[in-house]
XYZ file of C-alpha atoms in Angstrom:
459
model
C 206.858 -78.656 -139.854
C 207.323 -81.255 -142.783
C 203.941 -82.797 -143.825
C 206.394 -84.945 -147.610
C 208.627 -86.060 -145.542
C 208.732 -90.207 -145.219
C 209.079 -92.146 -142.514
C 211.799 -94.026 -143.820
C 214.189 -90.591 -144.537
C 212.639 -89.670 -141.063
C 213.823 -92.383 -139.470
C 216.602 -92.169 -140.409
C 217.504 -89.204 -138.351
C 217.827 -91.788 -135.493
C 221.063 -93.140 -137.521
C 223.171 -89.980 -135.691
C 225.261 -90.261 -132.896
C 224.322 -87.541 -131.309
C 220.302 -88.292 -131.034
C 222.412 -91.030 -129.333
C 223.576 -89.653 -126.315
C 220.411 -88.119 -125.938
C 218.907 -91.514 -126.014
C 221.415 -92.190 -122.761
C 221.310 -88.849 -121.301
C 217.699 -89.847 -120.933
C 218.125 -92.813 -119.319
C 220.057 -90.377 -116.330
C 216.933 -88.195 -116.420
C 214.436 -90.855 -115.493
C 216.621 -93.024 -113.289
C 216.498 -91.526 -110.441
C 212.856 -90.972 -110.335
C 212.881 -94.960 -109.454
C 215.295 -94.316 -106.258
C 212.992 -92.204 -104.912
C 209.777 -92.176 -106.830
C 208.442 -95.855 -107.520
C 210.264 -97.426 -105.645
C 210.824 -95.361 -102.400
C 207.265 -95.906 -102.104
C 206.873 -99.419 -102.687
C 209.237 -99.274 -100.061
C 207.481 -97.144 -97.727
C 204.281 -98.804 -97.558
C 205.936 -102.427 -97.123
C 207.296 -100.413 -94.204
C 203.468 -99.725 -93.213
C 203.674 -95.543 -93.719
C 199.727 -94.230 -94.315
C 199.131 -92.998 -97.855
C 199.428 -89.464 -96.602
C 203.266 -89.167 -95.175
C 203.871 -91.427 -98.593
C 202.584 -88.776 -100.772
C 204.201 -85.741 -98.709
C 207.635 -87.619 -98.982
C 207.036 -86.749 -102.445
C 207.506 -83.062 -101.208
C 211.425 -83.995 -102.747
C 210.784 -83.472 -105.843
C 209.495 -79.748 -105.420
C 213.868 -80.021 -106.456
C 212.215 -80.152 -109.993
C 210.311 -77.340 -109.470
C 212.752 -74.379 -108.611
C 216.091 -75.617 -110.434
C 215.428 -72.355 -112.327
C 216.929 -71.144 -109.597
C 220.209 -71.927 -109.414
C 220.132 -73.337 -114.172
C 222.144 -69.718 -115.319
C 225.172 -71.522 -113.529
C 225.038 -74.220 -115.310
C 225.455 -71.526 -118.857
C 227.870 -69.745 -117.390
C 229.969 -71.233 -113.976
C 232.926 -74.021 -115.115
C 233.532 -76.696 -112.439
C 237.552 -76.533 -111.728
C 238.914 -79.485 -113.302
C 235.634 -80.809 -115.074
C 235.097 -78.179 -117.358
C 238.913 -78.595 -118.743
C 238.265 -82.029 -119.428
C 234.400 -83.163 -120.589
C 233.291 -79.215 -121.075
C 230.487 -77.047 -119.489
C 227.773 -79.578 -120.578
C 229.637 -83.444 -119.175
C 231.011 -81.567 -116.238
C 227.443 -80.665 -114.789
C 226.250 -83.779 -115.258
C 229.156 -86.399 -114.220
C 228.689 -83.917 -111.132
C 225.305 -84.762 -110.321
C 225.881 -88.214 -110.917
C 228.374 -88.749 -108.230
C 225.885 -86.917 -105.725
C 223.326 -88.969 -106.926
C 225.323 -92.731 -106.374
C 226.369 -91.415 -102.961
C 222.743 -90.952 -101.982
C 221.937 -93.965 -103.513
C 224.018 -96.007 -101.580
C 223.951 -93.401 -98.554
C 220.326 -94.772 -98.415
C 221.166 -98.521 -99.320
C 222.473 -98.829 -95.758
C 220.296 -97.701 -94.015
C 217.423 -98.597 -91.798
C 213.991 -97.044 -93.392
C 211.080 -96.965 -90.562
C 214.001 -95.696 -87.871
C 215.935 -93.870 -89.599
C 212.554 -90.837 -92.594
C 214.345 -88.072 -91.555
C 217.293 -88.715 -92.686
C 215.443 -90.699 -96.128
C 213.948 -88.316 -96.561
C 216.938 -85.860 -96.716
C 218.994 -88.811 -98.372
C 215.953 -88.194 -101.282
C 216.450 -84.410 -101.423
C 219.674 -84.935 -102.300
C 219.163 -87.256 -104.773
C 216.193 -85.070 -105.954
C 218.141 -81.840 -106.329
C 221.630 -83.260 -107.340
C 218.617 -84.825 -110.397
C 217.683 -81.858 -111.181
C 220.814 -80.285 -111.348
C 222.011 -82.899 -113.928
C 218.728 -81.674 -115.796
C 218.961 -78.382 -116.519
C 222.586 -80.270 -118.141
C 221.112 -82.738 -120.432
C 218.110 -80.311 -121.114
C 220.812 -77.314 -122.885
C 222.872 -80.988 -124.138
C 220.071 -81.756 -125.969
C 219.198 -79.009 -127.438
C 222.974 -77.507 -127.644
C 223.853 -80.781 -129.662
C 221.629 -80.443 -133.095
C 222.970 -76.968 -134.696
C 220.532 -73.714 -135.380
C 219.187 -75.386 -138.884
C 219.045 -78.831 -137.410
C 215.756 -77.677 -136.323
C 213.685 -80.790 -138.608
C 215.827 -83.252 -136.054
C 214.256 -81.866 -132.859
C 211.419 -84.084 -132.066
C 213.417 -86.771 -132.992
C 215.455 -86.007 -130.400
C 212.532 -85.279 -128.474
C 211.596 -89.068 -129.531
C 214.564 -89.589 -127.761
C 214.673 -87.634 -124.526
C 211.871 -89.469 -123.772
C 212.179 -92.959 -124.480
C 215.363 -92.782 -122.609
C 213.863 -92.054 -119.666
C 211.150 -94.583 -119.609
C 213.778 -96.918 -120.637
C 215.721 -95.407 -117.569
C 212.317 -95.181 -115.558
C 210.182 -98.146 -116.533
C 212.115 -100.823 -117.900
C 215.494 -100.182 -115.392
C 212.750 -99.174 -112.926
C 211.425 -102.672 -112.936
C 213.909 -104.781 -111.890
C 213.133 -103.895 -108.199
C 210.149 -104.877 -108.777
C 210.885 -108.391 -109.480
C 213.702 -108.273 -106.892
C 210.802 -107.395 -104.299
C 209.468 -110.251 -105.132
C 212.130 -113.436 -104.884
C 213.202 -114.531 -101.589
C 215.923 -113.447 -99.342
C 215.858 -109.951 -100.874
C 214.785 -106.844 -98.726
C 214.640 -103.308 -100.211
C 218.421 -102.277 -99.466
C 219.690 -104.796 -101.066
C 218.100 -103.139 -104.543
C 219.064 -100.218 -103.481
C 222.450 -101.883 -103.120
C 221.823 -103.050 -107.371
C 220.615 -99.444 -108.066
C 223.378 -98.293 -107.355
C 225.232 -100.944 -109.870
C 223.237 -99.087 -112.245
C 223.972 -95.793 -111.612
C 227.223 -96.286 -111.998
C 226.923 -98.053 -115.420
C 225.162 -94.074 -116.884
C 227.709 -92.413 -115.467
C 229.744 -94.383 -117.459
C 228.841 -93.834 -119.933
C 229.597 -89.178 -119.974
C 232.440 -90.251 -121.437
C 230.933 -91.593 -124.426
C 228.856 -88.969 -125.180
C 230.905 -86.133 -126.820
C 230.786 -82.315 -126.440
C 228.460 -80.409 -128.293
C 230.060 -77.502 -129.676
C 228.521 -73.909 -129.146
C 228.911 -69.987 -129.673
C 227.451 -69.114 -126.353
C 231.111 -67.769 -124.665
C 230.879 -65.654 -127.743
C 227.603 -63.850 -126.929
C 227.542 -63.557 -122.788
C 231.436 -61.968 -124.105
C 229.303 -59.604 -126.038
C 226.866 -59.775 -123.839
C 229.260 -58.589 -120.545
C 230.282 -56.431 -122.982
C 227.218 -53.878 -123.120
C 227.349 -55.124 -119.574
C 230.388 -52.419 -118.892
C 229.480 -49.964 -121.251
C 226.396 -49.513 -119.791
C 228.092 -49.016 -115.858
C 230.070 -45.909 -118.147
C 233.501 -47.897 -116.579
C 236.503 -46.338 -117.701
C 238.304 -48.622 -115.494
C 236.884 -52.480 -115.177
C 236.890 -53.635 -111.557
C 236.215 -56.365 -109.784
C 232.726 -54.915 -108.779
C 231.835 -53.653 -112.340
C 233.130 -57.487 -113.456
C 230.591 -58.816 -111.649
C 227.485 -56.981 -112.214
C 228.586 -57.560 -115.544
C 227.835 -60.859 -114.481
C 225.974 -61.260 -113.634
C 223.261 -59.439 -115.666
C 224.311 -62.051 -117.720
C 223.626 -64.503 -115.828
C 220.850 -63.328 -113.981
C 219.164 -61.222 -115.282
C 219.522 -61.479 -119.352
C 218.164 -64.812 -119.881
C 214.297 -64.396 -118.635
C 214.983 -60.768 -120.932
C 215.710 -62.382 -123.459
C 212.479 -64.855 -122.675
C 210.316 -62.140 -122.495
C 211.899 -59.798 -125.750
C 211.640 -62.888 -127.499
C 208.073 -63.834 -127.353
C 206.452 -60.558 -126.310
C 205.380 -59.839 -122.153
C 201.170 -61.308 -122.881
C 202.564 -64.663 -125.369
C 205.227 -65.572 -122.521
C 202.852 -65.475 -119.796
C 200.687 -67.625 -121.287
C 202.829 -69.814 -123.000
C 204.374 -70.412 -119.072
C 200.273 -69.880 -117.860
C 199.729 -73.385 -120.275
C 203.474 -74.683 -119.234
C 202.188 -75.126 -115.927
C 198.069 -76.324 -116.003
C 199.301 -78.810 -118.524
C 200.110 -82.538 -116.461
C 198.544 -80.937 -113.180
C 195.890 -84.018 -113.028
C 198.880 -87.325 -114.628
C 200.781 -85.671 -111.857
C 197.913 -86.275 -109.000
C 198.026 -89.827 -110.052
C 201.239 -90.523 -111.139
C 202.585 -89.581 -107.284
C 199.166 -91.928 -106.248
C 199.376 -95.033 -108.673
C 201.996 -97.773 -106.848
C 199.979 -97.586 -103.104
C 196.690 -97.705 -105.875
C 197.836 -100.855 -107.747
C 199.160 -102.673 -103.229
C 196.156 -101.591 -102.414
C 193.837 -102.523 -104.861
C 195.449 -105.941 -105.167
C 198.163 -106.962 -107.319
C 201.856 -107.743 -106.773
C 204.867 -105.951 -106.744
C 205.169 -108.849 -110.229
C 202.247 -107.530 -111.596
C 203.847 -103.751 -111.188
C 206.702 -104.503 -112.407
C 205.310 -106.332 -115.431
C 202.224 -103.643 -116.207
C 203.607 -100.356 -114.473
C 207.084 -100.405 -115.362
C 207.846 -102.985 -118.207
C 204.287 -103.071 -119.986
C 204.322 -98.966 -119.781
C 207.776 -98.845 -120.870
C 208.406 -99.950 -123.923
C 204.171 -99.279 -124.954
C 205.543 -95.964 -123.894
C 209.363 -95.963 -126.288
C 206.904 -97.292 -129.591
C 204.442 -94.638 -129.072
C 207.261 -92.092 -128.910
C 208.309 -92.058 -132.388
C 205.151 -92.429 -133.376
C 204.426 -89.003 -131.459
C 207.762 -87.971 -133.312
C 206.579 -88.212 -136.250
C 202.445 -86.994 -136.245
C 204.556 -83.623 -134.749
C 206.942 -83.473 -137.896
C 204.333 -83.819 -139.889
C 201.300 -82.086 -138.348
C 202.622 -80.281 -135.861
C 203.995 -80.196 -132.382
C 200.027 -77.358 -131.190
C 198.018 -80.631 -132.383
C 200.470 -83.657 -130.228
C 200.247 -81.278 -127.245
C 195.232 -81.412 -128.310
C 196.215 -85.280 -129.080
C 198.131 -86.061 -125.601
C 195.438 -83.785 -123.821
C 192.272 -85.952 -124.297
C 194.584 -89.122 -123.700
C 195.122 -87.184 -120.994
C 192.474 -87.783 -119.577
C 191.026 -91.017 -120.615
C 194.039 -92.438 -119.265
C 192.555 -91.364 -115.979
C 189.613 -92.787 -116.315
C 191.367 -96.129 -117.437
C 192.663 -96.425 -113.604
C 188.854 -94.693 -112.318
C 187.830 -97.937 -113.637
C 189.784 -100.551 -112.078
C 189.187 -99.219 -108.552
C 185.412 -99.788 -109.076
C 186.127 -103.673 -111.048
C 189.370 -104.352 -108.790
C 192.917 -106.214 -109.492
C 191.737 -107.642 -112.358
C 194.735 -107.641 -115.241
C 193.507 -107.141 -118.381
C 191.925 -104.210 -117.553
C 195.325 -103.151 -115.573
C 196.813 -103.693 -119.132
C 194.183 -101.446 -121.132
C 195.013 -99.016 -118.760
C 198.529 -99.208 -119.433
C 198.240 -99.422 -123.108
C 195.971 -96.345 -123.054
C 198.304 -94.668 -120.333
C 201.464 -95.703 -122.988
C 199.972 -93.628 -125.645
C 199.606 -90.889 -122.911
C 202.725 -90.333 -121.465
C 204.856 -90.998 -124.925
C 202.778 -88.039 -127.018
C 202.430 -85.652 -124.394
C 206.157 -85.924 -123.262
C 207.334 -85.443 -127.239
C 205.194 -83.449 -127.539
C 206.072 -81.212 -124.210
C 209.550 -81.704 -124.989
C 209.002 -80.661 -128.699
C 207.981 -77.756 -127.420
C 209.364 -76.379 -124.684
C 213.045 -76.941 -126.755
C 211.854 -74.732 -129.512
C 210.883 -71.659 -126.725
C 214.804 -72.063 -125.642
C 217.195 -69.277 -127.182
C 220.458 -71.164 -127.509
C 223.174 -68.553 -125.505
C 220.308 -69.812 -122.455
C 220.046 -72.907 -123.331
C 220.228 -74.640 -119.902
C 218.301 -70.733 -118.181
C 215.757 -70.440 -120.595
C 214.738 -74.940 -120.526
C 214.795 -75.358 -116.800
C 212.249 -72.434 -116.154
C 209.483 -73.971 -118.590
C 210.528 -76.969 -117.609
C 209.937 -76.177 -113.679
C 206.614 -74.866 -114.369
C 205.733 -78.257 -116.202
C 207.046 -80.044 -113.044
C 205.496 -77.897 -110.159
C 201.729 -79.271 -110.184
C 203.262 -83.513 -111.121
C 205.522 -82.248 -107.639
C 204.097 -79.565 -104.860
C 200.493 -79.771 -106.021
C 200.834 -83.822 -106.524
C 202.618 -83.618 -102.661
C 198.750 -84.095 -101.130
C 197.373 -86.826 -103.217
C 197.388 -88.393 -100.693
C 195.733 -86.348 -98.075
C 192.956 -85.498 -101.127
C 192.191 -89.326 -101.194
C 192.889 -89.662 -97.549
C 190.673 -86.560 -96.195
C 188.479 -84.881 -98.624
C 186.929 -88.471 -100.712
C 187.540 -91.198 -97.442
C 189.708 -92.604 -99.380
C 187.559 -93.160 -103.354
C 190.256 -94.427 -105.761
C 187.442 -93.911 -108.208
C 186.083 -90.397 -107.744
C 190.109 -89.659 -107.504
C 190.480 -91.325 -111.091
C 187.926 -88.883 -111.937
C 189.532 -85.748 -110.401
C 192.800 -86.462 -112.781
C 190.744 -86.233 -115.296
C 188.760 -83.245 -114.874
C 192.022 -81.432 -114.099
C 193.539 -81.997 -117.465
C 190.662 -80.138 -118.715
C 191.516 -76.214 -118.002
C 194.795 -76.885 -119.842
C 193.217 -77.980 -123.388
C 190.743 -74.588 -123.138
C 194.083 -72.986 -122.558
C 196.458 -74.191 -125.312
C 192.756 -73.626 -127.991
C 192.800 -69.967 -126.241
C 196.069 -69.340 -126.821
C 196.930 -71.521 -130.495
C 197.187 -69.200 -132.945
C 199.923 -67.737 -131.334
C 201.779 -71.219 -130.961
C 201.037 -72.165 -134.344
C 202.682 -68.665 -135.334
C 205.426 -69.567 -133.310
C 206.166 -73.037 -134.335
C 206.253 -71.707 -138.235
C 209.153 -68.990 -136.972
C 210.754 -72.755 -135.417
C 210.681 -74.478 -138.713
C 211.379 -71.738 -141.206
C 215.706 -71.985 -141.646
C 215.268 -75.766 -142.167
């Protein structure tokens, strides 16, 4: 925290080319959610599928909740040829983006209603590739700033957040405009999205691989493991055990040792609870807009273009607040805003398709998205050890994604079977889901303040 830093001094951070790279990779991280999220939901809705089926289609996002299982490989495995060409982080990003592009092209050539199982499999491919890409992108962002530059952490979080929303909302608005044009169908939209994905892939070659002493740390840890194994002679078995120890065991051991077991478990529980309500809303939002009577163009104007622009503006404003007053206070504010945002959508459900209410809800929702994401990205980054940045961030972020993916996949079932199609009550329920995390945040606030102070002590 730095309450004396002027706004102009803070915004000078954004001249750093490294943060521009963070923004671009943020776009690459957000864009796959268009491919298998909002656009896919709209396509499925237009094909006549039920809300429950559309909600269950979101199970593919479960890949984001379990990507920490293979995140150690992103820290340790060197891809043949690509590593020597691009380095550890960029090689994995390019590798994953190639599969995202392939999956998008195959979806474009698919008869969706006749091949739902194939479509689901392709969405799963994109989800796994995207979730793996996110591991490398988050590690790139953390590694790109040196340890004595933690004062730029909230600026980097703002760039990542605004980049994500540029990829998800601003680029995501285009397919909805296209869908309302005559003689353009959803497969043609997906061919266009493939072209956008190709442009994002080209940006990998523009970025610079961050410097890191990660490999030296890993080598020393392997040496310690070999000593513990009492290996007077290194054998393939002892080398394998040492490699597995550093790759699989040490990232988790380091996290719990750094924070203490009780605090670590408390942190994990808070991250899991924080965005469950928002996740339920997000999964069904496109279906709700279409059912309440908004057109694809209106959805593009408000939920995509409007939300994206507002979120980007508030991301920078939120990063200033978090930088001056602290990440923990930023989390409190965004949590309250999340509940208020969900209640706005409950009002729309009662009033019908009134554009002024839609616009008001989008402003509140954009504020919520911006502040919560900037605060959470900076918060999770603060908890990561740089020797295992990919693994640690993936572990923490995956808990946050758990509610957004596996649990929210049943949001359609909640509306259809539990609430009998009552959208207003559904959004009230999602607002109430925010409260447990705020109570939990209040109870552990002193530990979080201490962690935040320790994080900034070298600046």
